[in-house]
Short mmCIF file of N, CA and C in Angstrom, two decimals:
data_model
loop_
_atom_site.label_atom_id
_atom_site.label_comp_id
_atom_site.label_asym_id
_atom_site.label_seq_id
_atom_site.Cartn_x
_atom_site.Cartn_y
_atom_site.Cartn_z
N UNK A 1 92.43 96.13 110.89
CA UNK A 1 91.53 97.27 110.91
C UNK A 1 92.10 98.41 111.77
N UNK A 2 93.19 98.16 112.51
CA UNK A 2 93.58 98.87 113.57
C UNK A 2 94.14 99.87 112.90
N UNK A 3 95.08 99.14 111.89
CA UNK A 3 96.13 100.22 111.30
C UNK A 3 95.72 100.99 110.01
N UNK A 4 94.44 100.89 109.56
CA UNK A 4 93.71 101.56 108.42
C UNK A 4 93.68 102.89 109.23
N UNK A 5 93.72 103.22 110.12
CA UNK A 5 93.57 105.08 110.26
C UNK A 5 94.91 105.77 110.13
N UNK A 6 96.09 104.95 110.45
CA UNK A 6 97.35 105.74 110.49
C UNK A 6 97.99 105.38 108.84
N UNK A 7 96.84 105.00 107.85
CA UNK A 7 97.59 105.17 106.47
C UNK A 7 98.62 104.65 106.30
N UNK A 8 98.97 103.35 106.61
CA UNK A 8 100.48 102.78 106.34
C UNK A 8 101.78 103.06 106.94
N UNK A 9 101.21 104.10 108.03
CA UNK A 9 102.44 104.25 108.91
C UNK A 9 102.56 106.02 108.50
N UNK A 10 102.03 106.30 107.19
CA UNK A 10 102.27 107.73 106.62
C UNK A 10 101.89 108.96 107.83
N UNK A 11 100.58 108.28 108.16
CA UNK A 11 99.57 109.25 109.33
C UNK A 11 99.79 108.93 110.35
N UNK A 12 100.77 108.37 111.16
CA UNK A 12 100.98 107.96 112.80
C UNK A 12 101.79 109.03 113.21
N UNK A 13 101.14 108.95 114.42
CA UNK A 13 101.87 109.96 115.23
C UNK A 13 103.28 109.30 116.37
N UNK A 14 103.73 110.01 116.70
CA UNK A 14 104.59 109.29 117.30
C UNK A 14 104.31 108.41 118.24
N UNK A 15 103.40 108.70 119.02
CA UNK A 15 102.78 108.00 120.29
C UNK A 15 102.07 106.89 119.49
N UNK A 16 101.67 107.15 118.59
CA UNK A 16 100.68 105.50 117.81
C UNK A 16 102.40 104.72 117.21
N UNK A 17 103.44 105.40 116.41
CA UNK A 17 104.39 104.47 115.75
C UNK A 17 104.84 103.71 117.20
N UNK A 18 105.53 104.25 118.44
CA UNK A 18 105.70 103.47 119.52
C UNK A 18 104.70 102.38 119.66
N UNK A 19 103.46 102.50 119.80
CA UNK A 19 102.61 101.65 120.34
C UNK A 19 102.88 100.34 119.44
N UNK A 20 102.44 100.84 117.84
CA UNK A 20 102.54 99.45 116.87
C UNK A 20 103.65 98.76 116.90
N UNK A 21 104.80 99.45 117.13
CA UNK A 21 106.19 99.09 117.65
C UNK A 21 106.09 98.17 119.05
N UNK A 22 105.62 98.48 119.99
CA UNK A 22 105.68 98.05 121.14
C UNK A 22 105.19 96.47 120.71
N UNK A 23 103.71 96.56 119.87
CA UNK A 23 102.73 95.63 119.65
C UNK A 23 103.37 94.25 118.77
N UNK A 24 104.20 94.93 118.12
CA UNK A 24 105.05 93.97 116.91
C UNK A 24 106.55 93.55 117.92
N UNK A 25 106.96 93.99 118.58
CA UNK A 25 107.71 93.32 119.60
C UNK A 25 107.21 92.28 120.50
N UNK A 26 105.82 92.06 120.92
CA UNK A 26 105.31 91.42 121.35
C UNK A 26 104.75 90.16 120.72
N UNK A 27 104.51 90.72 119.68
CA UNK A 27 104.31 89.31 118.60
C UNK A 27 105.11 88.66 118.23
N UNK A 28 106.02 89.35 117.88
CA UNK A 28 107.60 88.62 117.68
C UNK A 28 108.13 87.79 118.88
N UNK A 29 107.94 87.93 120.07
CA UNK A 29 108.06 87.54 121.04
C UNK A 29 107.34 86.17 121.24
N UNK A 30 106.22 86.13 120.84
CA UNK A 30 105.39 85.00 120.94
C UNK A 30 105.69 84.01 120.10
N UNK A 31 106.29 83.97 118.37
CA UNK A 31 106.71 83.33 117.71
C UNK A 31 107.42 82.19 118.30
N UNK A 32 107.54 80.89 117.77
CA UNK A 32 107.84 79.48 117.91
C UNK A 32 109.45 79.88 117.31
N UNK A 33 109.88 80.37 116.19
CA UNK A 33 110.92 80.45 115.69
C UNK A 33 112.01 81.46 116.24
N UNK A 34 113.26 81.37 116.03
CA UNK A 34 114.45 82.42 116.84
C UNK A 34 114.69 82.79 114.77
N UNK A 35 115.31 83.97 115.30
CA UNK A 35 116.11 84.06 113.75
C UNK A 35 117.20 82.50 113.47
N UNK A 36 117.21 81.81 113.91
CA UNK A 36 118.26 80.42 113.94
C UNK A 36 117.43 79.49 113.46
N UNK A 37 115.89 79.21 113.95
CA UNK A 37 115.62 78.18 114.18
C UNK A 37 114.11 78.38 112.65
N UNK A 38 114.12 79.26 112.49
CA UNK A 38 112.88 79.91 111.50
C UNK A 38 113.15 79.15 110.06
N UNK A 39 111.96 78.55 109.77
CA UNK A 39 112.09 77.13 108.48
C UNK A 39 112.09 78.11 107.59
N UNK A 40 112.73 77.99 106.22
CA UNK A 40 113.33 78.32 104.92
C UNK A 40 112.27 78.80 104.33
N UNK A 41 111.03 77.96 104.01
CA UNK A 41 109.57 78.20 103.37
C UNK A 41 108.51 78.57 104.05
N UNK A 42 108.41 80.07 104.58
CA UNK A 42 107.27 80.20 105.59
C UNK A 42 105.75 80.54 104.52
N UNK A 43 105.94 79.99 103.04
CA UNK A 43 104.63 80.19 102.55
C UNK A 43 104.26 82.02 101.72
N UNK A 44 106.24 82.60 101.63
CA UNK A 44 105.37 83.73 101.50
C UNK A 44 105.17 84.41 100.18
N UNK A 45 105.34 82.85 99.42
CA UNK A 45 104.91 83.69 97.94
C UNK A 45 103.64 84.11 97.82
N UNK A 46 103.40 85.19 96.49
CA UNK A 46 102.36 85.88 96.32
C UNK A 46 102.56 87.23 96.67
N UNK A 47 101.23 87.53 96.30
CA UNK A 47 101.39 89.01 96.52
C UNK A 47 100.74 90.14 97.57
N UNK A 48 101.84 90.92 97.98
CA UNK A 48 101.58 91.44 99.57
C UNK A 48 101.11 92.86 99.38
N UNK A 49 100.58 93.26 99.94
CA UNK A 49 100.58 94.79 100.28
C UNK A 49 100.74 95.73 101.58
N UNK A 50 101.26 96.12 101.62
CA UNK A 50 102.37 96.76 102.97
C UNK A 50 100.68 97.50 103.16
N UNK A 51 101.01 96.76 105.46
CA UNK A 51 100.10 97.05 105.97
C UNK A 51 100.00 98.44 106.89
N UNK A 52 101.81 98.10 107.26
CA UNK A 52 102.30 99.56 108.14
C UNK A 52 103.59 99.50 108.23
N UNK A 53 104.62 100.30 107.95
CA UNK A 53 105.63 100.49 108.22
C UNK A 53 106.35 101.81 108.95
N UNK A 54 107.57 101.69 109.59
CA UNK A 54 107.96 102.86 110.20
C UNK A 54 109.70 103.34 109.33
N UNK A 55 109.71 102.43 108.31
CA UNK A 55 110.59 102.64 107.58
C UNK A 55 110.66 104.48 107.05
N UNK A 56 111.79 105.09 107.33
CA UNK A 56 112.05 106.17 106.89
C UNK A 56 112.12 106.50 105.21
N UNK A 57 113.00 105.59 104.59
CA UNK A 57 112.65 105.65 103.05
C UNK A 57 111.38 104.96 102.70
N UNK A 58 110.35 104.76 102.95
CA UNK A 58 108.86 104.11 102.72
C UNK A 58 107.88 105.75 103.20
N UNK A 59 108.47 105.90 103.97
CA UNK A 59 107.45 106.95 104.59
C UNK A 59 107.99 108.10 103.95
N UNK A 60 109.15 108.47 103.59
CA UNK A 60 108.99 110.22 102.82
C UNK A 60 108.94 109.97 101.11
N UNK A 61 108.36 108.50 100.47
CA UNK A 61 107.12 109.03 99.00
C UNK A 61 106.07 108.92 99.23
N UNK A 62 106.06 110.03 98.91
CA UNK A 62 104.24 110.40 98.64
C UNK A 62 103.41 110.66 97.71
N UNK A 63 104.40 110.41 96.24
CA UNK A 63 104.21 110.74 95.48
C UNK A 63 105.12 112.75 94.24
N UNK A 64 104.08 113.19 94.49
CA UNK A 64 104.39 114.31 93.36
C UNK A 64 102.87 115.29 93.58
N UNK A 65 103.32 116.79 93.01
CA UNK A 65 102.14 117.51 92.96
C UNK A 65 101.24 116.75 91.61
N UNK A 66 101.62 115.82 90.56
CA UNK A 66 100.52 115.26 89.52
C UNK A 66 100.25 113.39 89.68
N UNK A 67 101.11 113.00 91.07
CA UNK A 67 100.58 111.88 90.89
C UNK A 67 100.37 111.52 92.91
N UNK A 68 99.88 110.76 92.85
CA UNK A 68 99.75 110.05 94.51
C UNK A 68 100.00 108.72 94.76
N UNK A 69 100.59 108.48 95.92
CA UNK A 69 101.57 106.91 96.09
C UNK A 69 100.11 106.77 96.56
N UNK A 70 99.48 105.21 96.18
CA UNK A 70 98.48 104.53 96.16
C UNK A 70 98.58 103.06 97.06
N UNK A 71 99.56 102.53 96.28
CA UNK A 71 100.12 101.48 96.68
C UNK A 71 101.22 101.26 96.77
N UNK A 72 102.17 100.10 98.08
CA UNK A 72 103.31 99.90 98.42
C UNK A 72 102.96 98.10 98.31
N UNK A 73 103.48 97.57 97.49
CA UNK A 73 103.26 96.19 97.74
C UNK A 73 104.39 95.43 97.09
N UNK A 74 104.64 93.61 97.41
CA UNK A 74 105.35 93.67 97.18
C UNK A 74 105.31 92.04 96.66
N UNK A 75 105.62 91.75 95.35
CA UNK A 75 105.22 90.26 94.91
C UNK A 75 106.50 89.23 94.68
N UNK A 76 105.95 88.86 95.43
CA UNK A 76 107.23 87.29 95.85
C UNK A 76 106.95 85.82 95.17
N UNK A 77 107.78 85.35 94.60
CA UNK A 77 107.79 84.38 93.08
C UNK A 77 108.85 83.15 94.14
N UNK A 78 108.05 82.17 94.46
CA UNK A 78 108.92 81.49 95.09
C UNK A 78 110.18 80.44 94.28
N UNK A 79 109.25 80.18 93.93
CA UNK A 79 110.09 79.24 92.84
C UNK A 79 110.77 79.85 91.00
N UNK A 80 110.86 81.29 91.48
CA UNK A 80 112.22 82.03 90.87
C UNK A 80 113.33 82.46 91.81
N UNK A 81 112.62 82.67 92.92
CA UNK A 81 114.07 83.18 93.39
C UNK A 81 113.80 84.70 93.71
N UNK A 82 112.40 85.33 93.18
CA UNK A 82 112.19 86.89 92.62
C UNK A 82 111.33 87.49 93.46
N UNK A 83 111.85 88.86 93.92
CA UNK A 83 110.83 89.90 94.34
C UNK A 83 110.94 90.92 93.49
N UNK A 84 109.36 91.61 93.64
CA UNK A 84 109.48 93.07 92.98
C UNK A 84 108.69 93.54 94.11
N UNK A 85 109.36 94.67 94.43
CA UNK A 85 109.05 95.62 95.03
C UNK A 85 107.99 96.72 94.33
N UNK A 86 107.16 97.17 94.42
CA UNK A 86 105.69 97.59 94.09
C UNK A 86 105.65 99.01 94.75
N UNK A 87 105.74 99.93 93.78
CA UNK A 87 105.36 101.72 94.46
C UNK A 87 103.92 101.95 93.13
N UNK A 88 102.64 102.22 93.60
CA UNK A 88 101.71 102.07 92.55
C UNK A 88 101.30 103.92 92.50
N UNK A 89 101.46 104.39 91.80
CA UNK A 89 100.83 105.72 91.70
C UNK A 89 99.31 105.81 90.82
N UNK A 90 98.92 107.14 91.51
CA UNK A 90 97.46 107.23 90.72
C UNK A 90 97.38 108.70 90.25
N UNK A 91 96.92 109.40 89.39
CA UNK A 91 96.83 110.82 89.46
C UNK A 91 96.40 111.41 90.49
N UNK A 92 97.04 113.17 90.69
CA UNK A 92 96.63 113.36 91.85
C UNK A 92 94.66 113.80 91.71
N UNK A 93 94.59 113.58 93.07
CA UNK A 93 92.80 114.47 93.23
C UNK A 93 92.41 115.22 92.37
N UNK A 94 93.41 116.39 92.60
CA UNK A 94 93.06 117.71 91.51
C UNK A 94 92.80 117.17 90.08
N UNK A 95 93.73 116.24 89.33
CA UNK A 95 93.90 115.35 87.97
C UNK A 95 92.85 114.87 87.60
N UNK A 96 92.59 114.30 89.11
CA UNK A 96 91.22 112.87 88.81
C UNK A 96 89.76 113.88 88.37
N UNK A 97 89.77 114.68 88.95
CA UNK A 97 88.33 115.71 89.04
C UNK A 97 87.64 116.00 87.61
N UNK A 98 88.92 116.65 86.75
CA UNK A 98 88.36 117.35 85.77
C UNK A 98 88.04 116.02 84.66
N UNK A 99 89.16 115.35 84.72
CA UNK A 99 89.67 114.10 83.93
C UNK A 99 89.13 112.59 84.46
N UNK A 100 87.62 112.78 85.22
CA UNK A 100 87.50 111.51 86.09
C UNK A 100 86.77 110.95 84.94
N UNK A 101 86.30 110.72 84.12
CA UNK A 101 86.42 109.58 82.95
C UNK A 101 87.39 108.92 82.13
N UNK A 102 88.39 109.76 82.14
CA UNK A 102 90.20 109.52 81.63
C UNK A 102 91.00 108.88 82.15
N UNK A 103 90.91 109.85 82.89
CA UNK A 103 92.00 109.17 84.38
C UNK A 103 92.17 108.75 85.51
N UNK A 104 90.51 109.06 86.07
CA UNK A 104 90.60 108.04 87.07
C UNK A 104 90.69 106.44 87.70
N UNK A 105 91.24 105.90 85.95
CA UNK A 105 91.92 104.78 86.75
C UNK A 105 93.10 104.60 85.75
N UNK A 106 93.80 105.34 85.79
CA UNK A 106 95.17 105.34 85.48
C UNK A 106 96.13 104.79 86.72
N UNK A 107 97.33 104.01 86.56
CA UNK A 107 97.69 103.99 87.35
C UNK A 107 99.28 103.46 87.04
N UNK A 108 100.28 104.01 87.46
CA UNK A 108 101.64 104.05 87.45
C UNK A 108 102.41 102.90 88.24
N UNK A 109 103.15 101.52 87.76
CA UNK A 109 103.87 100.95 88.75
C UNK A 109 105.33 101.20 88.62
N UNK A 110 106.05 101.43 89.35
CA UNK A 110 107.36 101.57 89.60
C UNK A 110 108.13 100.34 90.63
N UNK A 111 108.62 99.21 89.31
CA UNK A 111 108.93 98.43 89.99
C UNK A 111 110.34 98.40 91.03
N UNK A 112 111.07 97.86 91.71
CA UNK A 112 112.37 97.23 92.37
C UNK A 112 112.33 95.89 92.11
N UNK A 113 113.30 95.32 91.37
CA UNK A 113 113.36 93.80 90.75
C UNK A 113 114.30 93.34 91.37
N UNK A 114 114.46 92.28 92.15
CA UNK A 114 115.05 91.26 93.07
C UNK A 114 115.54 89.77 92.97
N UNK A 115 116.52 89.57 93.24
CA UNK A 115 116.44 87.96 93.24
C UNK A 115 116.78 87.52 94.74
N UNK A 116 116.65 86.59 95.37
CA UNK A 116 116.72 86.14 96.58
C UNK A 116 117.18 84.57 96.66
N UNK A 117 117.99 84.77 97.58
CA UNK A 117 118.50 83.13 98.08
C UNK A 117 118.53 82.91 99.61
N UNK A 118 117.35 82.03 99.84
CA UNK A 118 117.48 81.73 101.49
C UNK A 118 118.39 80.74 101.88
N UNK A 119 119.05 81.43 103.38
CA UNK A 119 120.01 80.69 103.74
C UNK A 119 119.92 80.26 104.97
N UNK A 120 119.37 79.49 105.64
CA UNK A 120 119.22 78.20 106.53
C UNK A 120 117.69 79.93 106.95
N UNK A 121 117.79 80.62 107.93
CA UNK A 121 116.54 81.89 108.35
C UNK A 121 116.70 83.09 107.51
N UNK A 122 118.09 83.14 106.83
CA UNK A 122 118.45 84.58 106.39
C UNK A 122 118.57 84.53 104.67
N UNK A 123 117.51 85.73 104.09
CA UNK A 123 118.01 85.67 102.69
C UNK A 123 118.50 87.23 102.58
N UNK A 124 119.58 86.46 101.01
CA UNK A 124 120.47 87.37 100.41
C UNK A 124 119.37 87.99 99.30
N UNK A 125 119.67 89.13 99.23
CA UNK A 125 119.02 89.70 98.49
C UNK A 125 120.23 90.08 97.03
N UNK A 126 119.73 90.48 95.78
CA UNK A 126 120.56 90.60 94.73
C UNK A 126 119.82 91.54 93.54
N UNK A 127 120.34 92.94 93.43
CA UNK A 127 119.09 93.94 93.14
C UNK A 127 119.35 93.87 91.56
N UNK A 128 118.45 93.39 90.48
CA UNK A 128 118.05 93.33 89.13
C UNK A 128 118.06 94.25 88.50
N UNK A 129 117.46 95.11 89.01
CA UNK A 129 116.77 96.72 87.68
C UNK A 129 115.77 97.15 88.53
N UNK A 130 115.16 97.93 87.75
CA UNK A 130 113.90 98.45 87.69
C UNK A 130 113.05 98.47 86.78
N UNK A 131 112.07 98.58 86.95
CA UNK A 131 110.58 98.14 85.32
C UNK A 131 109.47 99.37 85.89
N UNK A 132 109.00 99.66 85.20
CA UNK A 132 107.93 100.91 85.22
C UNK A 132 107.01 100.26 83.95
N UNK A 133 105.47 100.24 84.81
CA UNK A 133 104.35 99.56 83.94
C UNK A 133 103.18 100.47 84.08
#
């Protein structure tokens, strides 16, 4: 609930990205596992949706003047081997208004298709394509 006001990292200010930074160093800190010692299957198939990031290529899409980045998520297939990376667009405001029986639930995915191989803490990543749905 903390991080619902700074929008995914989009709306933080610098003094809030330090803090969540500070906060996620500390958690990391507390963890049982080292990058060495961290088990192969931490459970994380399924599907995620990015809660906050300070990633520089995550944070400058925002979309377009006719559409709006909605969603960043990201669905993990354990037993393929597969991620897709998830950018979800929606029309913009202005779009939705005139057209809100049309188009207000239109919605654009722009996939990143992945394959992955974990190796004892560390996986290789291996980039597929792209898919747009």
């Amino acid at each position: 609930d903390a991080l619902v006001p700074l929008d995914r990292g989009f709306a933080a200010t610098p003094e809030q990205r330090k803090l969540v930074d500070r906060l996620l160093c500390e958690l990391i800190a507390l963890s049982p596992f080292s990058s060495k010692t961290a088990p192969p299957n931490l459970g994380l198939g399924g599907d995620w949706e990015l809660a906050y990031t300070n990633a520089p290529d995550i944070l400058g899409i925002r979309g377009g003047p006719i559409a709006s980045l909605q969603r960043v998520g990201q669905q993990i297939d354990v037993s393929k081997g597969a991620i897709a990376n998830v950018l979800e667009y929606a029309p913009s405001a202005w779009l939705r208004s005139p057209l809100e029986g049309i188009a207000a639930a239109d919605r654009l995915q722009q996939r990143v298709l992945l394959s992955y191989t974990a190796i004892g803490s560390r996986v290789e990543l291996q980039l597929l394509g792209t898919e747009f749905r």
